[in-house]
Amino acid sequence: MAHQGDGDLPQYAAIGERLIEEFEGVHAAETVSRCVSAARYGAEEVTGSAPSELVERIARRHLEVLATVAAEKRRRARRSSLDNAP
């Protein structure tokens, strides 16, 4: 199924490359690519178009939230392991 903007895939690839570099060591490249794809399709669904600036902003925010959640899980895991120390 073709989606609006399929001919503009290089611009979305460039977004993915920028975000992969920005979130290196935080998220796997596959996670970043999925976020860019989800942002693109989400923008198309909600607004009827997917300008690259909007897609990048949505994907970046999603990746930031995922990083925050992961950091909080790590923090809680460290605290709970310390609580069980003799």
PDB file of N, CA and C in Angstrom:
ATOM      1  N   MET A   1       0.851  -1.171   0.000  1.00  0.00           N
ATOM      2  CA  MET A   1       0.000   0.000   0.000  1.00  0.00           C
ATOM      3  C   MET A   1       0.894   1.231   0.000  1.00  0.00           C
ATOM      4  N   ALA A   2       0.699   2.119  -0.937  1.00  0.00           N
ATOM      5  CA  ALA A   2       1.482   3.348  -1.030  1.00  0.00           C
ATOM      6  C   ALA A   2       0.900   4.394  -0.091  1.00  0.00           C
ATOM      7  N   HIS A   3       1.788   5.136   0.504  1.00  0.00           N
ATOM      8  CA  HIS A   3       1.372   6.218   1.402  1.00  0.00           C
ATOM      9  C   HIS A   3       1.856   7.527   0.836  1.00  0.00           C
ATOM     10  N   GLN A   4       1.127   8.579   1.172  1.00  0.00           N
ATOM     11  CA  GLN A   4       1.540   9.908   0.753  1.00  0.00           C
ATOM     12  C   GLN A   4       2.948  10.163   1.260  1.00  0.00           C
ATOM     13  N   GLY A   5       3.811  10.659   0.402  1.00  0.00           N
ATOM     14  CA  GLY A   5       5.168  10.968   0.809  1.00  0.00           C
ATOM     15  C   GLY A   5       6.147   9.839   0.591  1.00  0.00           C
ATOM     16  N   ASP A   6       5.696   8.689   0.042  1.00  0.00           N
ATOM     17  CA  ASP A   6       6.619   7.579  -0.180  1.00  0.00           C
ATOM     18  C   ASP A   6       7.772   7.975  -1.091  1.00  0.00           C
ATOM     19  N   GLY A   7       7.571   8.925  -1.991  1.00  0.00           N
ATOM     20  CA  GLY A   7       8.649   9.373  -2.854  1.00  0.00           C
ATOM     21  C   GLY A   7       9.682  10.212  -2.125  1.00  0.00           C
ATOM     22  N   ASP A   8       9.384  10.593  -0.883  1.00  0.00           N
ATOM     23  CA  ASP A   8      10.279  11.430  -0.088  1.00  0.00           C
ATOM     24  C   ASP A   8      11.067  10.627   0.934  1.00  0.00           C
ATOM     25  N   LEU A   9      11.209   9.335   0.721  1.00  0.00           N
ATOM     26  CA  LEU A   9      11.874   8.495   1.705  1.00  0.00           C
ATOM     27  C   LEU A   9      13.292   8.953   2.044  1.00  0.00           C
ATOM     28  N   PRO A  10      14.085   9.490   1.120  1.00  0.00           N
ATOM     29  CA  PRO A  10      15.432   9.943   1.513  1.00  0.00           C
ATOM     30  C   PRO A  10      15.425  10.977   2.637  1.00  0.00           C
ATOM     31  N   GLN A  11      14.445  11.859   2.647  1.00  0.00           N
ATOM     32  CA  GLN A  11      14.418  12.852   3.730  1.00  0.00           C
ATOM     33  C   GLN A  11      14.144  12.179   5.069  1.00  0.00           C
ATOM     34  N   TYR A  12      13.331  11.126   5.080  1.00  0.00           N
ATOM     35  CA  TYR A  12      13.067  10.409   6.315  1.00  0.00           C
ATOM     36  C   TYR A  12      14.286   9.580   6.718  1.00  0.00           C
ATOM     37  N   ALA A  13      15.022   9.055   5.746  1.00  0.00           N
ATOM     38  CA  ALA A  13      16.258   8.325   6.036  1.00  0.00           C
ATOM     39  C   ALA A  13      17.265   9.259   6.693  1.00  0.00           C
ATOM     40  N   ALA A  14      17.325  10.493   6.223  1.00  0.00           N
ATOM     41  CA  ALA A  14      18.242  11.472   6.813  1.00  0.00           C
ATOM     42  C   ALA A  14      17.853  11.772   8.256  1.00  0.00           C
ATOM     43  N   ILE A  15      16.562  11.827   8.533  1.00  0.00           N
ATOM     44  CA  ILE A  15      16.096  12.031   9.910  1.00  0.00           C
ATOM     45  C   ILE A  15      16.573  10.867  10.769  1.00  0.00           C
ATOM     46  N   GLY A  16      16.372   9.655  10.263  1.00  0.00           N
ATOM     47  CA  GLY A  16      16.810   8.482  11.004  1.00  0.00           C
ATOM     48  C   GLY A  16      18.302   8.500  11.286  1.00  0.00           C
ATOM     49  N   GLU A  17      19.088   8.870  10.295  1.00  0.00           N
ATOM     50  CA  GLU A  17      20.541   8.921  10.480  1.00  0.00           C
ATOM     51  C   GLU A  17      20.934   9.933  11.554  1.00  0.00           C
ATOM     52  N   ARG A  18      20.300  11.106  11.518  1.00  0.00           N
ATOM     53  CA  ARG A  18      20.596  12.130  12.535  1.00  0.00           C
ATOM     54  C   ARG A  18      20.238  11.635  13.932  1.00  0.00           C
ATOM     55  N   LEU A  19      19.067  11.027  14.045  1.00  0.00           N
ATOM     56  CA  LEU A  19      18.614  10.581  15.364  1.00  0.00           C
ATOM     57  C   LEU A  19      19.405   9.363  15.847  1.00  0.00           C
ATOM     58  N   ILE A  20      19.810   8.489  14.937  1.00  0.00           N
ATOM     59  CA  ILE A  20      20.651   7.355  15.335  1.00  0.00           C
ATOM     60  C   ILE A  20      21.949   7.881  15.943  1.00  0.00           C
ATOM     61  N   GLU A  21      22.520   8.887  15.311  1.00  0.00           N
ATOM     62  CA  GLU A  21      23.753   9.483  15.840  1.00  0.00           C
ATOM     63  C   GLU A  21      23.501  10.176  17.178  1.00  0.00           C
ATOM     64  N   GLU A  22      22.400  10.908  17.260  1.00  0.00           N
ATOM     65  CA  GLU A  22      22.080  11.649  18.484  1.00  0.00           C
ATOM     66  C   GLU A  22      21.833  10.714  19.669  1.00  0.00           C
ATOM     67  N   PHE A  23      21.195   9.581  19.423  1.00  0.00           N
ATOM     68  CA  PHE A  23      20.827   8.670  20.505  1.00  0.00           C
ATOM     69  C   PHE A  23      21.741   7.447  20.578  1.00  0.00           C
ATOM     70  N   GLU A  24      22.925   7.542  19.964  1.00  0.00           N
ATOM     71  CA  GLU A  24      23.885   6.445  20.014  1.00  0.00           C
ATOM     72  C   GLU A  24      24.224   6.140  21.473  1.00  0.00           C
ATOM     73  N   GLY A  25      24.209   4.881  21.821  1.00  0.00           N
ATOM     74  CA  GLY A  25      24.476   4.477  23.195  1.00  0.00           C
ATOM     75  C   GLY A  25      23.248   4.509  24.074  1.00  0.00           C
ATOM     76  N   VAL A  26      22.162   5.053  23.560  1.00  0.00           N
ATOM     77  CA  VAL A  26      20.907   5.118  24.311  1.00  0.00           C
ATOM     78  C   VAL A  26      19.886   4.165  23.703  1.00  0.00           C
ATOM     79  N   HIS A  27      19.729   4.230  22.394  1.00  0.00           N
ATOM     80  CA  HIS A  27      18.765   3.396  21.676  1.00  0.00           C
ATOM     81  C   HIS A  27      19.448   2.708  20.504  1.00  0.00           C
ATOM     82  N   ALA A  28      19.016   1.496  20.216  1.00  0.00           N
ATOM     83  CA  ALA A  28      19.510   0.778  19.039  1.00  0.00           C
ATOM     84  C   ALA A  28      19.000   1.469  17.779  1.00  0.00           C
ATOM     85  N   ALA A  29      19.735   1.326  16.705  1.00  0.00           N
ATOM     86  CA  ALA A  29      19.342   1.926  15.430  1.00  0.00           C
ATOM     87  C   ALA A  29      17.951   1.460  15.006  1.00  0.00           C
ATOM     88  N   GLU A  30      17.613   0.206  15.275  1.00  0.00           N
ATOM     89  CA  GLU A  30      16.294  -0.317  14.904  1.00  0.00           C
ATOM     90  C   GLU A  30      15.184   0.409  15.656  1.00  0.00           C
ATOM     91  N   THR A  31      15.433   0.730  16.915  1.00  0.00           N
ATOM     92  CA  THR A  31      14.440   1.463  17.709  1.00  0.00           C
ATOM     93  C   THR A  31      14.225   2.848  17.128  1.00  0.00           C
ATOM     94  N   VAL A  32      15.310   3.511  16.779  1.00  0.00           N
ATOM     95  CA  VAL A  32      15.214   4.848  16.194  1.00  0.00           C
ATOM     96  C   VAL A  32      14.452   4.786  14.872  1.00  0.00           C
ATOM     97  N   SER A  33      14.772   3.821  14.041  1.00  0.00           N
ATOM     98  CA  SER A  33      14.084   3.686  12.746  1.00  0.00           C
ATOM     99  C   SER A  33      12.593   3.449  12.935  1.00  0.00           C
ATOM    100  N   ARG A  34      12.238   2.613  13.908  1.00  0.00           N
ATOM    101  CA  ARG A  34      10.813   2.375  14.174  1.00  0.00           C
ATOM    102  C   ARG A  34      10.121   3.650  14.647  1.00  0.00           C
ATOM    103  N   CYS A  35      10.806   4.440  15.466  1.00  0.00           N
ATOM    104  CA  CYS A  35      10.217   5.692  15.952  1.00  0.00           C
ATOM    105  C   CYS A  35       9.997   6.677  14.807  1.00  0.00           C
ATOM    106  N   VAL A  36      10.955   6.763  13.895  1.00  0.00           N
ATOM    107  CA  VAL A  36      10.803   7.658  12.746  1.00  0.00           C
ATOM    108  C   VAL A  36       9.635   7.198  11.888  1.00  0.00           C
ATOM    109  N   SER A  37       9.547   5.907  11.650  1.00  0.00           N
ATOM    110  CA  SER A  37       8.450   5.375  10.848  1.00  0.00           C
ATOM    111  C   SER A  37       7.102   5.620  11.522  1.00  0.00           C
ATOM    112  N   ALA A  38       7.031   5.360  12.818  1.00  0.00           N
ATOM    113  CA  ALA A  38       5.781   5.576  13.551  1.00  0.00           C
ATOM    114  C   ALA A  38       5.406   7.057  13.562  1.00  0.00           C
ATOM    115  N   ALA A  39       6.394   7.921  13.712  1.00  0.00           N
ATOM    116  CA  ALA A  39       6.130   9.359  13.698  1.00  0.00           C
ATOM    117  C   ALA A  39       5.596   9.796  12.344  1.00  0.00           C
ATOM    118  N   ARG A  40       6.168   9.255  11.297  1.00  0.00           N
ATOM    119  CA  ARG A  40       5.731   9.594   9.942  1.00  0.00           C
ATOM    120  C   ARG A  40       4.284   9.179   9.710  1.00  0.00           C
ATOM    121  N   TYR A  41       3.992   7.934  10.019  1.00  0.00           N
ATOM    122  CA  TYR A  41       2.630   7.456   9.806  1.00  0.00           C
ATOM    123  C   TYR A  41       1.640   8.126  10.743  1.00  0.00           C
ATOM    124  N   GLY A  42       2.058   8.409  11.964  1.00  0.00           N
ATOM    125  CA  GLY A  42       1.189   9.116  12.902  1.00  0.00           C
ATOM    126  C   GLY A  42       0.867  10.523  12.429  1.00  0.00           C
ATOM    127  N   ALA A  43       1.884  11.219  11.935  1.00  0.00           N
ATOM    128  CA  ALA A  43       1.658  12.573  11.416  1.00  0.00           C
ATOM    129  C   ALA A  43       0.713  12.539  10.227  1.00  0.00           C
ATOM    130  N   GLU A  44       0.912  11.560   9.334  1.00  0.00           N
ATOM    131  CA  GLU A  44       0.016  11.439   8.180  1.00  0.00           C
ATOM    132  C   GLU A  44      -1.415  11.167   8.624  1.00  0.00           C
ATOM    133  N   GLU A  45      -1.573  10.317   9.617  1.00  0.00           N
ATOM    134  CA  GLU A  45      -2.904   9.955  10.101  1.00  0.00           C
ATOM    135  C   GLU A  45      -3.612  11.153  10.732  1.00  0.00           C
ATOM    136  N   VAL A  46      -2.880  11.929  11.508  1.00  0.00           N
ATOM    137  CA  VAL A  46      -3.492  13.028  12.251  1.00  0.00           C
ATOM    138  C   VAL A  46      -3.651  14.283  11.399  1.00  0.00           C
ATOM    139  N   THR A  47      -2.620  14.626  10.631  1.00  0.00           N
ATOM    140  CA  THR A  47      -2.662  15.900   9.912  1.00  0.00           C
ATOM    141  C   THR A  47      -2.872  15.758   8.415  1.00  0.00           C
ATOM    142  N   GLY A  48      -2.748  14.526   7.903  1.00  0.00           N
ATOM    143  CA  GLY A  48      -2.902  14.320   6.467  1.00  0.00           C
ATOM    144  C   GLY A  48      -1.614  14.505   5.691  1.00  0.00           C
ATOM    145  N   SER A  49      -0.546  14.882   6.375  1.00  0.00           N
ATOM    146  CA  SER A  49       0.764  15.024   5.729  1.00  0.00           C
ATOM    147  C   SER A  49       1.835  14.741   6.772  1.00  0.00           C
ATOM    148  N   ALA A  50       3.060  14.606   6.310  1.00  0.00           N
ATOM    149  CA  ALA A  50       4.158  14.292   7.225  1.00  0.00           C
ATOM    150  C   ALA A  50       5.393  15.108   6.873  1.00  0.00           C
ATOM    151  N   PRO A  51       5.349  16.416   7.134  1.00  0.00           N
ATOM    152  CA  PRO A  51       6.536  17.230   6.869  1.00  0.00           C
ATOM    153  C   PRO A  51       7.714  16.719   7.701  1.00  0.00           C
ATOM    154  N   SER A  52       8.881  16.728   7.112  1.00  0.00           N
ATOM    155  CA  SER A  52      10.050  16.150   7.773  1.00  0.00           C
ATOM    156  C   SER A  52      10.333  16.807   9.127  1.00  0.00           C
ATOM    157  N   GLU A  53      10.093  18.096   9.259  1.00  0.00           N
ATOM    158  CA  GLU A  53      10.337  18.777  10.539  1.00  0.00           C
ATOM    159  C   GLU A  53       9.441  18.214  11.629  1.00  0.00           C
ATOM    160  N   LEU A  54       8.179  17.964  11.292  1.00  0.00           N
ATOM    161  CA  LEU A  54       7.236  17.414  12.262  1.00  0.00           C
ATOM    162  C   LEU A  54       7.612  15.984  12.619  1.00  0.00           C
ATOM    163  N   VAL A  55       7.946  15.185  11.628  1.00  0.00           N
ATOM    164  CA  VAL A  55       8.334  13.797  11.866  1.00  0.00           C
ATOM    165  C   VAL A  55       9.549  13.744  12.786  1.00  0.00           C
ATOM    166  N   GLU A  56      10.529  14.571  12.521  1.00  0.00           N
ATOM    167  CA  GLU A  56      11.728  14.579  13.360  1.00  0.00           C
ATOM    168  C   GLU A  56      11.411  14.997  14.785  1.00  0.00           C
ATOM    169  N   ARG A  57      10.579  16.003  14.934  1.00  0.00           N
ATOM    170  CA  ARG A  57      10.218  16.479  16.271  1.00  0.00           C
ATOM    171  C   ARG A  57       9.476  15.405  17.055  1.00  0.00           C
ATOM    172  N   ILE A  58       8.526  14.727  16.404  1.00  0.00           N
ATOM    173  CA  ILE A  58       7.764  13.668  17.071  1.00  0.00           C
ATOM    174  C   ILE A  58       8.685  12.512  17.445  1.00  0.00           C
ATOM    175  N   ALA A  59       9.503  12.067  16.500  1.00  0.00           N
ATOM    176  CA  ALA A  59      10.393  10.931  16.758  1.00  0.00           C
ATOM    177  C   ALA A  59      11.381  11.254  17.876  1.00  0.00           C
ATOM    178  N   ARG A  60      11.964  12.446  17.858  1.00  0.00           N
ATOM    179  CA  ARG A  60      12.924  12.834  18.895  1.00  0.00           C
ATOM    180  C   ARG A  60      12.256  12.824  20.266  1.00  0.00           C
ATOM    181  N   ARG A  61      11.077  13.372  20.344  1.00  0.00           N
ATOM    182  CA  ARG A  61      10.368  13.422  21.633  1.00  0.00           C
ATOM    183  C   ARG A  61      10.070  12.013  22.133  1.00  0.00           C
ATOM    184  N   HIS A  62       9.633  11.146  21.242  1.00  0.00           N
ATOM    185  CA  HIS A  62       9.350   9.770  21.617  1.00  0.00           C
ATOM    186  C   HIS A  62      10.611   9.087  22.132  1.00  0.00           C
ATOM    187  N   LEU A  63      11.721   9.280  21.459  1.00  0.00           N
ATOM    188  CA  LEU A  63      12.981   8.680  21.885  1.00  0.00           C
ATOM    189  C   LEU A  63      13.432   9.238  23.237  1.00  0.00           C
ATOM    190  N   GLU A  64      13.209  10.509  23.466  1.00  0.00           N
ATOM    191  CA  GLU A  64      13.544  11.107  24.760  1.00  0.00           C
ATOM    192  C   GLU A  64      12.714  10.482  25.876  1.00  0.00           C
ATOM    193  N   VAL A  65      11.425  10.282  25.610  1.00  0.00           N
ATOM    194  CA  VAL A  65      10.550   9.669  26.615  1.00  0.00           C
ATOM    195  C   VAL A  65      10.993   8.235  26.890  1.00  0.00           C
ATOM    196  N   LEU A  66      11.292   7.481  25.836  1.00  0.00           N
ATOM    197  CA  LEU A  66      11.766   6.108  26.025  1.00  0.00           C
ATOM    198  C   LEU A  66      13.055   6.073  26.846  1.00  0.00           C
ATOM    199  N   ALA A  67      13.945   7.004  26.605  1.00  0.00           N
ATOM    200  CA  ALA A  67      15.196   7.069  27.359  1.00  0.00           C
ATOM    201  C   ALA A  67      14.930   7.397  28.826  1.00  0.00           C
ATOM    202  N   THR A  68      14.003   8.291  29.086  1.00  0.00           N
ATOM    203  CA  THR A  68      13.654   8.657  30.457  1.00  0.00           C
ATOM    204  C   THR A  68      13.065   7.467  31.201  1.00  0.00           C
ATOM    205  N   VAL A  69      12.175   6.739  30.544  1.00  0.00           N
ATOM    206  CA  VAL A  69      11.564   5.558  31.164  1.00  0.00           C
ATOM    207  C   VAL A  69      12.630   4.505  31.465  1.00  0.00           C
ATOM    208  N   ALA A  70      13.527   4.257  30.522  1.00  0.00           N
ATOM    209  CA  ALA A  70      14.593   3.271  30.732  1.00  0.00           C
ATOM    210  C   ALA A  70      15.493   3.680  31.893  1.00  0.00           C
ATOM    211  N   ALA A  71      15.830   4.965  31.988  1.00  0.00           N
ATOM    212  CA  ALA A  71      16.677   5.451  33.076  1.00  0.00           C
ATOM    213  C   ALA A  71      15.974   5.278  34.421  1.00  0.00           C
ATOM    214  N   GLU A  72      14.691   5.541  34.453  1.00  0.00           N
ATOM    215  CA  GLU A  72      13.929   5.386  35.693  1.00  0.00           C
ATOM    216  C   GLU A  72      13.867   3.915  36.111  1.00  0.00           C
ATOM    217  N   LYS A  73      13.697   3.024  35.147  1.00  0.00           N
ATOM    218  CA  LYS A  73      13.684   1.591  35.465  1.00  0.00           C
ATOM    219  C   LYS A  73      15.033   1.159  36.034  1.00  0.00           C
ATOM    220  N   ARG A  74      16.133   1.651  35.430  1.00  0.00           N
ATOM    221  CA  ARG A  74      17.459   1.313  35.944  1.00  0.00           C
ATOM    222  C   ARG A  74      17.649   1.858  37.356  1.00  0.00           C
ATOM    223  N   ARG A  75      17.195   3.077  37.586  1.00  0.00           N
ATOM    224  CA  ARG A  75      17.319   3.693  38.910  1.00  0.00           C
ATOM    225  C   ARG A  75      16.558   2.886  39.948  1.00  0.00           C
ATOM    226  N   ARG A  76      15.346   2.485  39.614  1.00  0.00           N
ATOM    227  CA  ARG A  76      14.543   1.699  40.558  1.00  0.00           C
ATOM    228  C   ARG A  76      15.148   0.326  40.805  1.00  0.00           C
ATOM    229  N   ALA A  77      15.716  -0.272  39.772  1.00  0.00           N
ATOM    230  CA  ALA A  77      16.341  -1.584  39.931  1.00  0.00           C
ATOM    231  C   ALA A  77      17.536  -1.486  40.873  1.00  0.00           C
ATOM    232  N   ARG A  78      18.329  -0.422  40.743  1.00  0.00           N
ATOM    233  CA  ARG A  78      19.474  -0.234  41.646  1.00  0.00           C
ATOM    234  C   ARG A  78      19.001  -0.024  43.075  1.00  0.00           C
ATOM    235  N   ARG A  79      17.963   0.775  43.248  1.00  0.00           N
ATOM    236  CA  ARG A  79      17.451   1.041  44.595  1.00  0.00           C
ATOM    237  C   ARG A  79      16.907  -0.224  45.223  1.00  0.00           C
ATOM    238  N   SER A  80      16.153  -1.018  44.452  1.00  0.00           N
ATOM    239  CA  SER A  80      15.560  -2.219  45.035  1.00  0.00           C
ATOM    240  C   SER A  80      16.632  -3.238  45.383  1.00  0.00           C
ATOM    241  N   SER A  81      17.720  -3.308  44.595  1.00  0.00           N
ATOM    242  CA  SER A  81      18.785  -4.246  44.936  1.00  0.00           C
ATOM    243  C   SER A  81      19.535  -3.767  46.180  1.00  0.00           C
ATOM    244  N   LEU A  82      19.624  -2.460  46.386  1.00  0.00           N
ATOM    245  CA  LEU A  82      20.273  -1.937  47.588  1.00  0.00           C
ATOM    246  C   LEU A  82      19.392  -2.151  48.808  1.00  0.00           C
ATOM    247  N   ASP A  83      18.081  -2.079  48.645  1.00  0.00           N
ATOM    248  CA  ASP A  83      17.167  -2.301  49.753  1.00  0.00           C
ATOM    249  C   ASP A  83      17.260  -3.712  50.290  1.00  0.00           C
ATOM    250  N   ASN A  84      17.686  -4.651  49.461  1.00  0.00           N
ATOM    251  CA  ASN A  84      17.757  -6.053  49.876  1.00  0.00           C
ATOM    252  C   ASN A  84      19.123  -6.426  50.432  1.00  0.00           C
ATOM    253  N   ALA A  85      20.033  -5.471  50.504  1.00  0.00           N
ATOM    254  CA  ALA A  85      21.377  -5.767  51.011  1.00  0.00           C
ATOM    255  C   ALA A  85      21.312  -6.074  52.501  1.00  0.00           C
ATOM    256  N   PRO A  86      22.109  -7.037  52.946  1.00  0.00           N
ATOM    257  CA  PRO A  86      22.110  -7.366  54.394  1.00  0.00           C
ATOM    258  C   PRO A  86      22.717  -6.273  55.231  1.00  0.00           C
TER     259      PRO A  86
END
